[in-house]
Amino acid sequence: MEYLSIVFQEVYKILFLLVPVLVSVAMIVWLDRRVWAFVQKRQGPNVVGPFGLLQSLADALKYIFKEIIIPSSSNKVIFILAPIVTMTLALIAWAVIPFSATQVLADINVGILYLFAVSSLGVYGIIMGGWASNSKYPFLGAIRSAAQMVSYEVSIGVIIINVLLCVGSLNLNDIVIAQQNMWFVIPLFPMFVIFFISALAETNRPPFDLPEAEAELVAGYQTEYSGMMYAMFWLGEYANILLMCAMGAILFLGGWMSPIDVYPFTLVPGAIWLILKILLLFILFALVKAIVPRYRYDQLMRLGWKVFLPLSLIWVVLTASYLFYFNLLPVN
Amino acid sequence: MIAHAIFFYTFSIIAVVSAIMVTASKNTVHSVFFLILDFISISCLFIMIGAEFLGMIMLIVYVGAVAVLFLFVVMMLNVAQQKNQWFAGQTTSKHIPVGLIISTVIFFEIIIVIGGWKYKPEIFDINNSLANTSVSNTHSLGQILYTDYIHVFQISGMILLVAMVGAIVLTFRQRSGLKRQSYIKQISRERAEGVEVLEVQSNKGVKIDD
């Protein structure tokens, strides 16, 4: 009986986390389209509901009622598994995101490694979808995407090492608390910029949306998908983008901490601050989508391996030597 | 404790079954997916014994990077040979004796190690004083790796580097006649050197770029 109550409590907590995440994914799609339209002096979705807020809901309803087509020559099990993998991976990562010092589903010791691991697994949904479709365009898209995501993961990993050097712990709450005096975006600003660009590439956002470059590859790995399966890919993609924004907010923008440590600001709960920071980063993501043209594939690879990786490695050496020389290394 | 046992047996059964399926499945891509499943369940087992750092590193390095490259290569192969499944029809292979010998050797090695560990613990000089439960295993791993075993650690890194450089040297070919793009040149191009305005006389035409 005691066991069951614990299980129910956990399920309740998980639902309390996942339902807002899913709703905010739907909202964020609307925000993305509105920002995009705003930059291009268009209206964007504004018909369904007030300000078009219910547009995503309408889209989701449409997808639910569409037929799911499974190509006859596809590998059916993997074809069906691919969107499920994408969606699951995008959602399980939220377990370790701290919304305040105590509001976190799983306060594990290696939180940042868990986040990194889950985001690096995200490539499987795309590869599986691309391969199982048994069609040329999805396959090319999947291969592009695999190479791209593996490349940019390396630089994200090195950037995380930079932050960890300043924190001395892999726990996400410790990382947030270490930024009490100064957000890491100030001393590690170049790393923040590289992290932001790498996050764009990691989530296949424009200007790095080569896996689904519609002019060349129809829709990349999603070409053969339809109905709810397509919608799941799409939801997973946006959940991943939100996750990357949350990661950026925690690593560089002080997570759930208020920007100024004075009276009226400290009253606001940490979750609100985290959400505001995630939104700020997401609006940057959306702006980049609206104003930057797509990269060429070789330029993308060059940027990842020849520019970002050396730069972030050099920054690791710099950070480490600075901390060592001024005796600032976090030792506990 | 019961929940712990249930989780342990679930993960170990998944690990063993998927390990068997890696060799048993006919489709090479499926084998790689089973290999990934195996890696994931083993990293879950690592996390269950409290080695969360090892588990996560396993996930990042093996599943996130190595297996992706595996999948990459195998998928490329599979596209070329989709129709003629080259070992689908064969029931026997001449590689079986070699495999048998290797697996017996590994089996006896495991028996020796486990037996020795169980019945003669003094052979294995496990320095228990190093295991400090008050710090997280990330800290204790770092404290051992970067102090007592720093040279071994560095040498293993060098070996990996040498392997990587060797692989690149072996596959590198200098191809001639390739057009290379210089980003600096492309970006610093001015209008004057790219556009030329010419007076074209009727019925004469002009010659450009000769």
Coordinates of C-alpha atoms in Angstrom, one line a residue, chain A residues 121-253:
Chain A
L121 CA 20.5 10.2 -28.1
G122 CA 18.1 12.5 -29.9
V123 CA 19.9 11.6 -33.2
Y124 CA 18.4 8.1 -33.1
G125 CA 14.9 9.2 -33.7
I126 CA 16.1 10.9 -36.9
I127 CA 18.3 8.1 -38.1
M128 CA 15.7 5.4 -37.4
G129 CA 13.0 7.4 -39.2
G130 CA 15.3 8.1 -42.2
W131 CA 16.5 4.5 -42.6
A132 CA 13.2 2.8 -42.0
S133 CA 11.4 4.9 -44.6
N134 CA 13.5 3.0 -47.2
S135 CA 13.5 6.0 -49.5
K136 CA 16.2 8.2 -50.8
Y137 CA 15.3 11.6 -49.5
P138 CA 14.7 10.5 -45.9
F139 CA 17.9 8.5 -45.9
L140 CA 20.0 11.4 -47.2
G141 CA 18.4 13.7 -44.6
A142 CA 19.1 11.2 -41.8
I143 CA 22.7 10.8 -42.8
R144 CA 23.2 14.6 -42.9
S145 CA 21.5 15.0 -39.6
A146 CA 23.6 12.3 -37.9
A147 CA 26.9 13.8 -39.0
Q148 CA 25.7 17.3 -38.0
M149 CA 24.4 16.4 -34.6
V150 CA 27.5 14.2 -33.7
S151 CA 29.8 17.1 -34.8
Y152 CA 28.0 19.8 -32.8
E153 CA 27.7 17.6 -29.7
V154 CA 31.4 17.7 -29.4
S155 CA 31.6 21.4 -29.0
I156 CA 28.6 21.4 -26.7
G157 CA 30.4 18.9 -24.5
V158 CA 33.5 21.0 -24.4
I159 CA 31.4 24.1 -23.5
I160 CA 29.8 22.2 -20.7
I161 CA 33.3 21.4 -19.4
N162 CA 34.0 25.1 -19.3
V163 CA 31.0 25.7 -17.1
L164 CA 31.8 22.7 -14.9
L165 CA 35.3 24.0 -14.3
C166 CA 33.8 27.1 -12.7
V167 CA 31.2 25.1 -10.7
G168 CA 33.0 21.9 -9.5
S169 CA 29.9 19.8 -9.6
L170 CA 27.7 18.0 -12.2
N171 CA 24.5 18.7 -10.3
L172 CA 22.2 21.2 -12.1
N173 CA 21.2 22.9 -8.9
D174 CA 24.8 23.4 -7.9
I175 CA 25.4 24.9 -11.3
V176 CA 22.6 27.4 -10.7
I177 CA 23.7 28.3 -7.2
A178 CA 27.3 28.8 -8.4
Q179 CA 26.0 31.7 -10.5
Q180 CA 24.7 33.6 -7.4
N181 CA 27.2 36.4 -7.7
M182 CA 27.6 36.5 -11.5
W183 CA 25.8 34.7 -14.3
F184 CA 28.3 32.6 -16.3
V185 CA 27.2 34.5 -19.4
I186 CA 29.4 37.4 -18.4
P187 CA 32.8 35.6 -17.9
L188 CA 32.1 33.0 -20.5
F189 CA 30.4 35.1 -23.1
P190 CA 32.1 33.6 -26.1
M191 CA 31.1 30.2 -24.9
F192 CA 27.5 31.3 -24.6
V193 CA 27.6 32.4 -28.2
I194 CA 29.1 29.1 -29.3
F195 CA 26.6 27.2 -27.2
F196 CA 23.7 29.1 -28.7
I197 CA 24.9 28.4 -32.3
S198 CA 25.7 24.8 -31.5
A199 CA 22.2 24.4 -29.9
L200 CA 20.7 25.7 -33.2
A201 CA 22.7 23.0 -35.1
E202 CA 21.9 20.3 -32.5
T203 CA 18.2 20.9 -32.8
N204 CA 18.3 21.2 -36.6
R205 CA 17.0 24.7 -36.5
P206 CA 17.6 27.2 -39.3
P207 CA 20.2 28.2 -40.5
F208 CA 21.3 24.6 -39.8
D209 CA 18.1 22.8 -40.9
L210 CA 19.9 20.8 -43.6
P211 CA 18.3 17.4 -42.6
E212 CA 15.0 18.8 -43.8
A213 CA 16.1 21.3 -46.3
E214 CA 12.9 21.5 -48.3
A215 CA 14.5 22.7 -51.5
E216 CA 16.9 19.7 -51.7
L217 CA 15.4 16.9 -49.7
V218 CA 11.6 17.4 -49.7
A219 CA 11.3 17.2 -45.9
G220 CA 14.3 15.1 -45.0
Y221 CA 13.7 12.3 -42.6
Q222 CA 10.0 13.2 -42.2
T223 CA 9.1 12.8 -45.9
E224 CA 7.3 9.5 -45.5
Y225 CA 5.5 10.4 -42.3
S226 CA 2.0 11.5 -42.0
G227 CA -0.7 12.2 -39.5
M228 CA 0.0 11.8 -35.8
M229 CA 3.5 10.3 -36.4
Y230 CA 4.6 13.4 -38.2
A231 CA 3.1 15.5 -35.4
M232 CA 5.1 13.5 -32.9
F233 CA 8.3 14.2 -34.7
W234 CA 7.3 17.8 -34.8
L235 CA 6.4 18.0 -31.1
G236 CA 9.6 16.2 -30.2
E237 CA 11.6 18.7 -32.2
Y238 CA 10.1 21.6 -30.4
A239 CA 10.4 20.0 -27.0
N240 CA 14.1 19.5 -27.8
I241 CA 14.4 23.2 -28.7
L242 CA 12.8 24.1 -25.4
L243 CA 15.1 21.8 -23.6
M244 CA 18.2 23.3 -25.3
C245 CA 16.9 26.8 -24.2
A246 CA 16.5 25.5 -20.7
M247 CA 20.0 24.1 -20.8
G248 CA 21.3 27.4 -21.9
A249 CA 19.3 29.2 -19.2
I250 CA 20.7 26.9 -16.5
L251 CA 24.3 26.9 -17.7
F252 CA 24.7 30.6 -18.5
L253 CA 21.7 32.7 -17.4

